[in-house]
Short mmCIF file of C-alpha atoms in Angstrom, two decimals:
data_model
loop_
_atom_site.label_atom_id
_atom_site.label_comp_id
_atom_site.label_asym_id
_atom_site.label_seq_id
_atom_site.Cartn_x
_atom_site.Cartn_y
_atom_site.Cartn_z
CA MET A 1448 27.14 160.07 230.06
CA THR A 1449 30.02 162.13 228.95
CA LEU A 1450 29.63 165.81 229.63
CA SER A 1451 31.87 167.05 226.69
CA ASN A 1452 30.00 164.83 224.05
CA ILE A 1453 28.54 166.95 221.37
CA PHE A 1454 25.12 164.98 221.41
CA PHE A 1455 24.86 165.54 225.13
CA ILE A 1456 25.64 169.13 224.78
CA ILE A 1457 22.78 169.53 222.06
CA PHE A 1458 20.37 167.59 224.12
CA VAL A 1459 20.97 169.58 227.40
CA SER A 1460 21.15 172.92 225.63
CA GLY A 1461 18.12 172.14 223.32
CA THR A 1462 15.94 171.00 226.52
CA LEU A 1463 16.72 174.33 228.33
CA PHE A 1464 16.24 176.49 225.23
CA SER A 1465 12.86 174.96 224.57
CA PHE A 1466 12.06 175.63 228.23
CA LEU A 1467 13.13 178.91 228.60
CA LEU A 1468 11.51 180.13 225.15
CA ASP A 1469 8.08 178.40 226.23
CA MET A 1470 8.22 180.09 229.85
CA ILE A 1471 9.05 183.63 228.16
CA LEU A 1472 6.27 183.14 225.51
CA GLU A 1473 3.75 182.06 227.98
CA ARG A 1474 4.63 184.99 230.46
CA ILE A 1475 4.10 187.74 227.71
CA ASP A 1476 0.82 186.34 226.85
CA PHE A 1477 -0.25 186.43 230.49
CA SER A 1478 1.00 189.90 230.93
CA PHE A 1479 -0.75 190.90 227.88
CA ARG A 1480 -3.98 189.21 228.99
CA LYS A 1481 -3.88 190.93 232.33
CA LYS A 1482 -3.53 194.30 230.28
CA HIS A 1483 -6.10 193.79 227.33
CA GLY A 1484 -7.86 190.64 228.22
CA THR A 1485 -11.25 192.60 228.84
CA GLU A 1486 -10.95 195.01 226.18
CA ILE A 1487 -13.50 194.52 223.26
CA PRO A 1488 -12.06 195.32 219.86
CA GLU A 1489 -14.11 197.72 217.81
CA ILE A 1490 -14.60 195.26 215.07
CA LEU A 1491 -16.30 193.02 217.72
CA SER A 1492 -18.59 195.43 219.46
CA GLY A 1493 -21.96 194.27 219.63
CA TYR A 1494 -20.48 190.52 219.27
CA VAL A 1495 -18.82 189.80 222.47
CA GLU A 1496 -19.55 191.01 226.02
CA THR A 1497 -16.93 191.91 229.00
CA GLU A 1498 -18.32 189.09 231.18
CA THR A 1499 -17.31 186.62 228.47
CA LEU A 1500 -13.83 188.03 228.25
CA LYS A 1501 -13.44 188.11 232.02
CA LYS A 1502 -14.35 184.26 231.88
CA THR A 1503 -11.85 183.81 229.33
CA CYS A 1504 -9.15 185.32 231.07
CA LEU A 1505 -9.96 183.19 234.10
CA TYR A 1506 -9.96 180.18 232.04
CA GLU A 1507 -6.79 180.72 230.38
CA ASN A 1508 -5.11 181.97 233.69
CA ALA A 1509 -6.10 178.49 235.21
CA LYS A 1510 -4.45 176.75 232.47
CA TYR A 1511 -1.55 179.11 232.53
CA ARG A 1512 -0.98 178.46 236.40
CA LEU A 1513 -1.32 174.56 235.99
CA TRP A 1514 1.15 174.63 233.04
CA ILE A 1515 3.72 176.11 235.17
CA PRO A 1516 4.56 173.44 237.67
CA SER A 1517 3.92 170.83 234.97
CA THR A 1518 6.57 172.23 232.59
CA ILE A 1519 9.18 172.86 235.39
CA LEU A 1520 8.59 169.15 236.80
CA GLU A 1521 8.67 167.63 233.20
CA LEU A 1522 11.99 169.43 232.52
CA LEU A 1523 13.55 168.05 235.79
CA LEU A 1524 12.28 164.52 235.12
CA THR A 1525 13.85 164.70 231.43
CA LEU A 1526 17.06 165.85 232.68
CA TYR A 1527 17.17 163.29 235.83
CA LEU A 1528 16.52 160.18 233.55
CA VAL A 1529 19.51 161.19 231.52
CA PHE A 1530 21.67 162.16 234.35
CA CYS A 1531 20.95 159.01 236.46
CA GLY A 1532 21.67 156.72 233.52
CA PHE A 1533 18.05 155.46 233.29
CA TYR A 1534 17.73 154.50 229.64
CA PRO A 1535 21.12 152.48 229.57
CA ALA A 1536 19.77 150.54 232.78
CA LEU A 1537 16.56 149.90 231.18
CA SER A 1538 18.15 148.72 227.89
CA SER A 1539 20.44 146.34 229.89
CA GLN A 1540 17.49 144.90 232.02
CA ILE A 1541 15.04 144.47 228.85
CA TRP A 1542 17.81 142.51 227.03
CA SER A 1543 18.15 140.39 230.27
CA TRP A 1544 14.42 139.47 229.64
CA THR A 1545 14.56 138.89 225.85
CA ASP A 1546 17.05 138.37 223.01
CA ASN A 1547 14.42 139.23 220.40
CA SER A 1548 15.15 142.74 218.99
CA PHE A 1549 11.41 143.24 218.12
CA PHE A 1550 10.17 142.65 221.79
CA ALA A 1551 13.14 144.85 223.02
CA ALA A 1552 12.18 147.75 221.07
CA ILE A 1553 8.36 147.61 222.01
CA LEU A 1554 9.56 146.98 225.80
CA PHE A 1555 11.89 149.96 225.55
CA LEU A 1556 9.59 152.55 224.04
CA ILE A 1557 6.61 151.78 226.40
CA LEU A 1558 8.74 151.47 229.73
CA ALA A 1559 10.71 154.65 228.68
CA SER A 1560 7.58 156.56 228.65
CA VAL A 1561 6.26 155.36 231.97
CA PRO A 1562 7.95 158.08 234.00
CA GLY A 1563 6.66 160.86 231.78
CA VAL A 1564 3.20 159.19 231.96
CA LEU A 1565 3.28 158.90 235.68
CA LEU A 1566 4.19 162.62 235.95
CA SER A 1567 1.43 163.89 233.67
CA VAL A 1568 -1.44 161.74 235.18
CA PRO A 1569 -2.17 164.25 238.06
CA PHE A 1570 -1.83 167.42 235.81
CA ALA A 1571 -4.25 165.55 233.29
CA LEU A 1572 -6.78 164.90 236.04
CA TYR A 1573 -6.81 168.47 237.44
CA SER A 1574 -7.02 169.72 233.95
CA GLU A 1575 -10.11 167.47 232.94
CA PHE A 1576 -11.95 167.53 236.52
CA GLY A 1577 -10.77 170.70 237.93
CA ILE A 1578 -10.33 173.40 235.11
CA GLU A 1579 -12.34 171.85 232.38
CA LYS A 1580 -15.28 170.94 234.70
CA HIS A 1581 -15.03 174.32 236.74
CA PHE A 1582 -15.65 176.22 233.25
CA GLY A 1583 -18.39 174.03 232.01
CA PHE A 1584 -16.59 172.11 229.27
CA SER A 1585 -15.94 168.57 230.57
CA LYS A 1586 -18.86 165.97 230.86
CA MET A 1587 -16.20 163.27 231.64
CA THR A 1588 -16.58 160.62 234.48
CA PHE A 1589 -13.78 159.33 236.08
CA GLY A 1590 -14.44 155.78 234.64
CA MET A 1591 -14.85 157.31 231.01
CA TRP A 1592 -11.39 158.97 231.29
CA ILE A 1593 -9.70 156.06 232.55
CA GLY A 1594 -11.46 154.03 229.62
CA ASP A 1595 -10.22 156.44 227.06
CA GLU A 1596 -6.80 156.36 228.37
CA ILE A 1597 -6.54 152.65 228.01
CA LYS A 1598 -8.24 152.45 224.68
CA GLY A 1599 -5.91 155.32 223.46
CA PHE A 1600 -2.89 153.20 224.71
CA LEU A 1601 -3.91 150.00 223.14
CA ILE A 1602 -4.69 151.65 219.79
CA ASN A 1603 -1.35 153.46 219.95
CA LEU A 1604 0.34 150.19 220.65
CA VAL A 1605 -1.36 148.36 217.48
CA ILE A 1606 -0.59 151.12 215.41
CA MET A 1607 3.18 151.42 216.46
CA ALA A 1608 3.79 147.65 216.48
CA PRO A 1609 3.87 147.09 212.79
CA LEU A 1610 6.13 149.92 212.26
CA LEU A 1611 8.42 148.67 214.91
CA LEU A 1612 8.42 145.23 213.21
CA ALA A 1613 9.44 146.87 209.98
CA MET A 1614 12.09 148.88 211.19
CA THR A 1615 13.73 146.13 213.14
CA GLY A 1616 13.43 143.92 210.14
CA LEU A 1617 15.01 146.40 208.12
CA PHE A 1618 17.86 147.02 210.32
CA LYS A 1619 18.80 143.41 210.14
CA TYR A 1620 18.04 142.60 206.38
CA ALA A 1621 18.49 146.02 204.79
CA SER A 1622 21.21 147.47 206.64
CA SER A 1623 22.24 150.00 203.81
CA TRP A 1624 18.94 150.63 202.27
CA TRP A 1625 16.69 150.46 205.42
CA TRP A 1626 16.00 154.40 205.52
CA ILE A 1627 14.44 154.21 202.08
CA LEU A 1628 12.34 151.18 202.45
CA LEU A 1629 10.89 152.45 205.98
CA GLY A 1630 10.14 155.75 204.28
CA CYS A 1631 8.11 153.79 201.76
CA VAL A 1632 6.42 151.83 204.47
CA TYR A 1633 5.67 154.83 206.63
CA PHE A 1634 3.68 156.49 203.77
CA VAL A 1635 1.90 153.52 202.73
CA PHE A 1636 1.07 152.94 206.40
CA SER A 1637 -0.31 156.37 206.72
CA ILE A 1638 -2.60 156.17 203.86
CA ALA A 1639 -3.96 152.94 205.32
CA ILE A 1640 -4.49 154.30 208.58
CA SER A 1641 -6.43 157.23 207.10
CA VAL A 1642 -8.60 154.91 205.42
CA ILE A 1643 -8.90 152.76 208.71
CA TYR A 1644 -9.45 155.40 211.07
CA PRO A 1645 -12.94 156.85 210.37
CA ILE A 1646 -14.47 153.38 210.09
CA PHE A 1647 -12.77 151.50 212.86
CA ILE A 1648 -10.89 153.51 215.18
CA ALA A 1649 -13.02 156.64 215.49
CA PRO A 1650 -16.22 154.79 216.52
CA ILE A 1651 -14.40 153.19 219.49
CA PHE A 1652 -14.48 156.86 221.27
CA ASN A 1653 -17.54 158.35 219.80
CA LYS A 1654 -20.87 157.45 218.33
CA PHE A 1655 -21.23 158.70 214.66
CA THR A 1656 -24.90 159.14 213.29
CA PRO A 1657 -25.89 160.29 209.86
CA LEU A 1658 -27.19 163.83 209.79
CA GLU A 1659 -30.86 164.16 209.97
CA ASP A 1660 -32.93 165.38 206.93
CA GLY A 1661 -33.67 169.15 207.07
CA GLU A 1662 -32.38 172.48 206.14
CA LEU A 1663 -28.77 171.94 207.57
CA LYS A 1664 -28.21 168.55 205.33
CA THR A 1665 -29.77 170.18 202.25
CA ARG A 1666 -27.46 173.02 202.57
CA LEU A 1667 -24.47 170.90 203.19
CA GLU A 1668 -25.33 168.65 200.63
CA ASN A 1669 -25.87 171.26 197.95
CA LEU A 1670 -22.65 172.66 199.08
CA LEU A 1671 -20.52 169.60 198.57
CA LYS A 1672 -22.12 169.00 195.06
CA LYS A 1673 -21.21 172.76 194.08
CA CYS A 1674 -17.53 172.16 195.08
CA GLY A 1675 -17.49 168.42 193.44
CA PHE A 1676 -16.63 166.71 196.73
CA LYS A 1677 -17.63 163.25 196.92
CA ALA A 1678 -17.96 162.17 200.77
CA SER A 1679 -19.41 158.90 201.92
CA GLY A 1680 -21.74 160.98 204.21
CA LEU A 1681 -22.35 163.63 206.48
CA PHE A 1682 -22.23 162.55 210.23
CA VAL A 1683 -22.79 164.05 213.41
CA MET A 1684 -20.48 163.06 216.46
CA ASP A 1685 -21.60 162.83 219.92
CA ALA A 1686 -19.00 165.12 221.15
CA SER A 1687 -21.17 166.53 224.06
CA ARG A 1688 -20.53 163.33 226.00
CA ARG A 1689 -17.07 164.14 226.83
CA SER A 1690 -16.95 168.11 226.38
CA GLY A 1691 -18.47 171.35 225.42
CA HIS A 1692 -15.99 172.35 222.87
CA SER A 1693 -17.04 172.21 219.27
CA ASN A 1694 -15.63 171.67 216.05
CA ALA A 1695 -16.04 170.19 212.36
CA TYR A 1696 -13.65 168.17 210.12
CA PHE A 1697 -13.08 166.11 207.06
CA THR A 1698 -11.48 162.38 207.85
CA GLY A 1699 -10.82 159.56 205.77
CA PHE A 1700 -9.24 159.09 202.45
CA GLY A 1701 -10.64 158.23 198.72
CA LYS A 1702 -14.04 156.88 198.88
CA ALA A 1703 -13.78 156.79 202.75
CA LYS A 1704 -13.87 160.41 203.15
CA ARG A 1705 -16.63 161.48 205.21
CA VAL A 1706 -17.84 165.07 206.87
CA VAL A 1707 -18.08 165.04 210.60
CA LEU A 1708 -19.86 167.72 212.91
CA TYR A 1709 -19.58 167.91 216.39
CA ASP A 1710 -23.16 167.83 217.92
CA THR A 1711 -22.08 171.03 220.00
CA LEU A 1712 -21.41 172.78 216.92
CA ILE A 1713 -24.86 172.10 215.75
CA GLU A 1714 -26.35 173.52 218.90
CA GLN A 1715 -24.17 176.72 218.94
CA LEU A 1716 -24.40 177.74 215.08
CA THR A 1717 -27.06 178.51 212.56
CA PRO A 1718 -27.39 176.42 209.41
CA GLU A 1719 -26.12 179.19 207.26
CA GLU A 1720 -22.91 179.51 209.74
CA ILE A 1721 -22.34 175.78 209.63
CA GLU A 1722 -22.37 175.89 205.83
CA ALA A 1723 -19.81 178.48 205.99
CA VAL A 1724 -17.48 176.71 208.21
CA LEU A 1725 -17.80 173.66 205.87
CA GLY A 1726 -17.01 175.89 203.11
CA HIS A 1727 -14.02 176.38 204.84
CA GLU A 1728 -12.95 173.05 205.25
CA LEU A 1729 -13.81 172.67 201.44
CA GLY A 1730 -11.32 175.46 200.86
CA HIS A 1731 -8.64 173.15 202.12
CA TYR A 1732 -9.65 170.36 199.53
CA LYS A 1733 -10.02 172.78 196.42
CA HIS A 1734 -6.77 174.49 197.09
CA HIS A 1735 -5.26 170.92 197.67
CA HIS A 1736 -3.67 171.91 200.82
CA ILE A 1737 -3.35 168.47 202.07
CA LEU A 1738 -1.65 167.26 198.85
CA LYS A 1739 0.80 170.10 198.91
CA LYS A 1740 1.69 169.09 202.74
CA MET A 1741 2.15 165.59 201.63
CA LEU A 1742 4.43 166.55 198.74
CA PHE A 1743 6.49 168.64 200.97
CA MET A 1744 6.50 165.77 203.80
CA ILE A 1745 7.72 162.88 201.45
CA PRO A 1746 11.02 164.39 200.67
CA ALA A 1747 11.30 165.73 204.41
CA VAL A 1748 10.88 162.18 205.56
CA PHE A 1749 13.44 160.69 203.37
CA VAL A 1750 15.99 163.15 204.28
CA THR A 1751 15.42 162.70 207.89
CA LEU A 1752 15.52 159.04 207.77
CA PHE A 1753 18.88 159.38 205.81
CA VAL A 1754 20.68 161.68 208.39
CA ILE A 1755 19.34 159.28 211.02
CA SER A 1756 20.80 156.31 209.25
CA LEU A 1757 24.14 158.10 209.57
CA LEU A 1758 23.85 159.14 212.99
CA ILE A 1759 22.67 155.81 214.57
CA LYS A 1760 25.94 154.16 213.40
CA LEU A 1761 28.00 156.46 215.69
CA PRO A 1762 29.15 155.18 218.98
CA PHE A 1763 29.64 158.52 220.46
CA LEU A 1764 25.76 159.09 220.13
CA TYR A 1765 25.14 156.09 222.55
CA GLU A 1766 28.02 157.16 224.83
CA GLY A 1767 26.86 160.59 225.27
CA PHE A 1768 23.94 158.97 227.16
CA GLY A 1769 25.87 156.50 229.16
CA PHE A 1770 25.64 153.25 226.67
CA VAL A 1771 28.55 151.11 226.41
CA VAL A 1772 28.75 150.02 223.01
CA PRO A 1773 31.23 148.22 220.28
CA GLN A 1774 32.72 150.18 217.63
CA GLU A 1775 30.61 148.77 214.77
CA ILE A 1776 26.82 149.48 216.21
CA PRO A 1777 24.81 146.02 215.99
CA TYR A 1778 21.46 146.05 214.41
CA GLN A 1779 19.78 145.28 217.81
CA LEU A 1780 20.75 148.75 219.10
CA MET A 1781 19.63 150.74 216.13
CA PHE A 1782 16.18 151.46 217.32
CA ILE A 1783 17.91 152.70 220.81
CA GLY A 1784 19.78 154.89 218.42
CA THR A 1785 16.68 156.51 216.77
CA PHE A 1786 15.21 157.05 220.30
CA LEU A 1787 18.24 158.89 221.36
CA ILE A 1788 18.46 160.97 218.31
CA ALA A 1789 14.63 161.90 218.97
CA LEU A 1790 15.89 162.79 222.51
CA THR A 1791 18.89 164.82 221.26
CA PHE A 1792 17.26 167.03 218.77
CA GLY A 1793 13.50 167.02 219.45
CA ASN A 1794 13.37 170.27 221.42
CA TRP A 1795 15.42 172.31 218.95
CA SER A 1796 12.27 171.82 216.35
CA THR A 1797 10.49 174.68 218.27
CA LEU A 1798 12.76 176.86 215.76
CA LEU A 1799 10.82 175.27 212.79
CA THR A 1800 7.47 175.94 214.28
CA PRO A 1801 7.25 179.49 213.01
CA ILE A 1802 8.00 178.36 209.54
CA ALA A 1803 5.40 175.84 209.90
CA ASN A 1804 2.68 178.12 211.28
CA PHE A 1805 3.26 180.82 208.78
CA PHE A 1806 2.51 178.24 205.90
CA SER A 1807 -0.58 177.01 207.84
CA ARG A 1808 -1.92 180.38 208.47
CA HIS A 1809 -1.62 181.17 204.78
CA ASP A 1810 -3.64 178.09 203.94
CA GLU A 1811 -6.26 179.19 206.26
CA PHE A 1812 -6.75 182.65 205.00
CA GLN A 1813 -7.13 181.22 201.33
CA ALA A 1814 -9.68 178.65 203.01
CA ASP A 1815 -11.58 181.45 204.39
CA ALA A 1816 -11.39 183.30 201.11
CA PHE A 1817 -12.76 180.15 199.42
CA ALA A 1818 -15.67 179.95 201.96
CA LYS A 1819 -16.54 183.72 201.42
CA GLN A 1820 -16.60 183.15 197.62
CA ILE A 1821 -18.68 179.89 197.60
CA CYS A 1822 -21.09 181.14 200.18
CA GLY A 1823 -21.71 184.37 198.45
CA ASN A 1824 -20.34 186.43 201.55
CA GLY A 1825 -18.20 186.20 204.38
CA GLU A 1826 -20.21 187.42 207.09
CA ALA A 1827 -21.63 183.90 208.08
CA LEU A 1828 -18.09 182.55 208.72
CA CYS A 1829 -17.35 185.83 210.49
CA THR A 1830 -20.19 185.34 212.94
CA ALA A 1831 -19.26 181.38 213.44
CA LEU A 1832 -15.81 182.15 214.29
CA ILE A 1833 -16.91 184.75 216.96
CA LYS A 1834 -19.42 182.43 218.38
CA LEU A 1835 -16.76 179.37 218.44
CA ASN A 1836 -14.25 181.59 220.01
CA LYS A 1837 -16.70 182.62 222.54
CA GLU A 1838 -18.07 179.39 223.37
CA ASN A 1839 -14.63 177.78 223.42
CA LEU A 1840 -13.35 180.75 225.76
CA SER A 1841 -10.47 181.23 223.30
CA GLU A 1842 -8.35 184.47 223.40
CA ILE A 1843 -9.50 187.29 221.14
CA GLN A 1844 -6.13 188.99 221.26
CA VAL A 1845 -2.73 187.82 221.76
CA PRO A 1846 0.94 189.10 221.34
CA LYS A 1847 2.21 188.92 217.85
CA ILE A 1848 5.37 186.95 218.98
CA TYR A 1849 2.96 184.59 221.00
CA SER A 1850 0.94 183.92 217.86
CA ILE A 1851 4.04 183.38 215.60
CA PHE A 1852 5.19 180.50 217.78
CA TYR A 1853 1.77 178.90 219.02
CA TYR A 1854 -0.96 179.64 216.39
CA ASN A 1855 -1.16 177.55 213.24
CA HIS A 1856 -4.32 179.41 212.49
CA PRO A 1857 -4.69 183.27 212.38
CA PRO A 1858 -5.87 184.89 215.45
CA LEU A 1859 -9.80 185.68 215.22
CA LEU A 1860 -9.28 189.54 214.64
CA GLU A 1861 -7.03 188.85 211.53
CA ARG A 1862 -9.44 186.51 210.03
CA ILE A 1863 -12.38 188.77 210.53
CA ALA A 1864 -10.57 191.77 209.07
CA ALA A 1865 -9.37 189.57 205.99
CA LEU A 1866 -13.00 188.33 205.40
CA ARG A 1867 -14.69 191.63 205.62
CA LYS A 1868 -11.85 193.29 203.44
#
């Protein structure tokens, strides 16, 4: 690599900037937790016990202490792979095995990820079987964990392969307009996945059963009718097989839309509170939040692909990371260029996180307000949020600067204050 190369400088500075910012923010949150972690705000008096807050602090501190060495080693590995010329050596080796650009792209992305995966495995195992089990969340066995990892890898490979095939084909046959066509392929593919996922992919990991008849099903069906939301069904997911964490969500697209409740959620909340949680999710639907995000993402994706189409033609992009390339970049190497662009600029995306979080929190407040309106009052949603916060051992109070960067949902106290306004 060339130390004075602009792409190399952007990569190193972005990597160090993201690392230092994360370290500072996590330290700020840790210090705040030491001082205020066991304080019960007046708004939560009678809802939260000191013992729960102490357990929350222990849980968060355990995750923080694991995060520190994991993040430091990840930084060192990232820099080492670039400084030692790992990526050019890997590319040369792959091209000695095959001259097929599609297989070369697949092999490069798989093998380039191996060092990071190997580094992350010990930390992932300790997180799952050390921290999560100690605090009563994880129900995983080692065999189940291995099985999930293998299934996840194979599913990602099946999903990524068609996109890589399309990209390498467009590099070859539509060199000037590949970015426009790839953007179209990406969005068609995204919609197809949203239809396929709930029917074929999600059941690979969990069992989904129709919600049994009773008060809860009646409440939820009436709420869906009231909001004009058509779903293919109400389903319960056996989340408790793996974890004690709880959630509810919509998934699918068009007629494939379905409402999914974790079985842990049904155990932890009353029917009225689950109705309020569903009301919140319906708020996103009624305010067209997903559609608005898509309308923003479509031009953003095309602009990004256009910029990439210009940068991958520059020889000094490759030279900055140790590649020896001709002045005119052949289409066979362009997928390497897209990888290097992601490597170069990826860590600078941290600067955009507060903006994305701001709009996401705005949508969450809107969805909360809709739930309050459709359910008659906001108290059921308040108590549901408090219970979920307690059950998941989530922090009640965090520093403002920390929530700006890391919270795409408003902190608990802000949501309750808005609901009770």
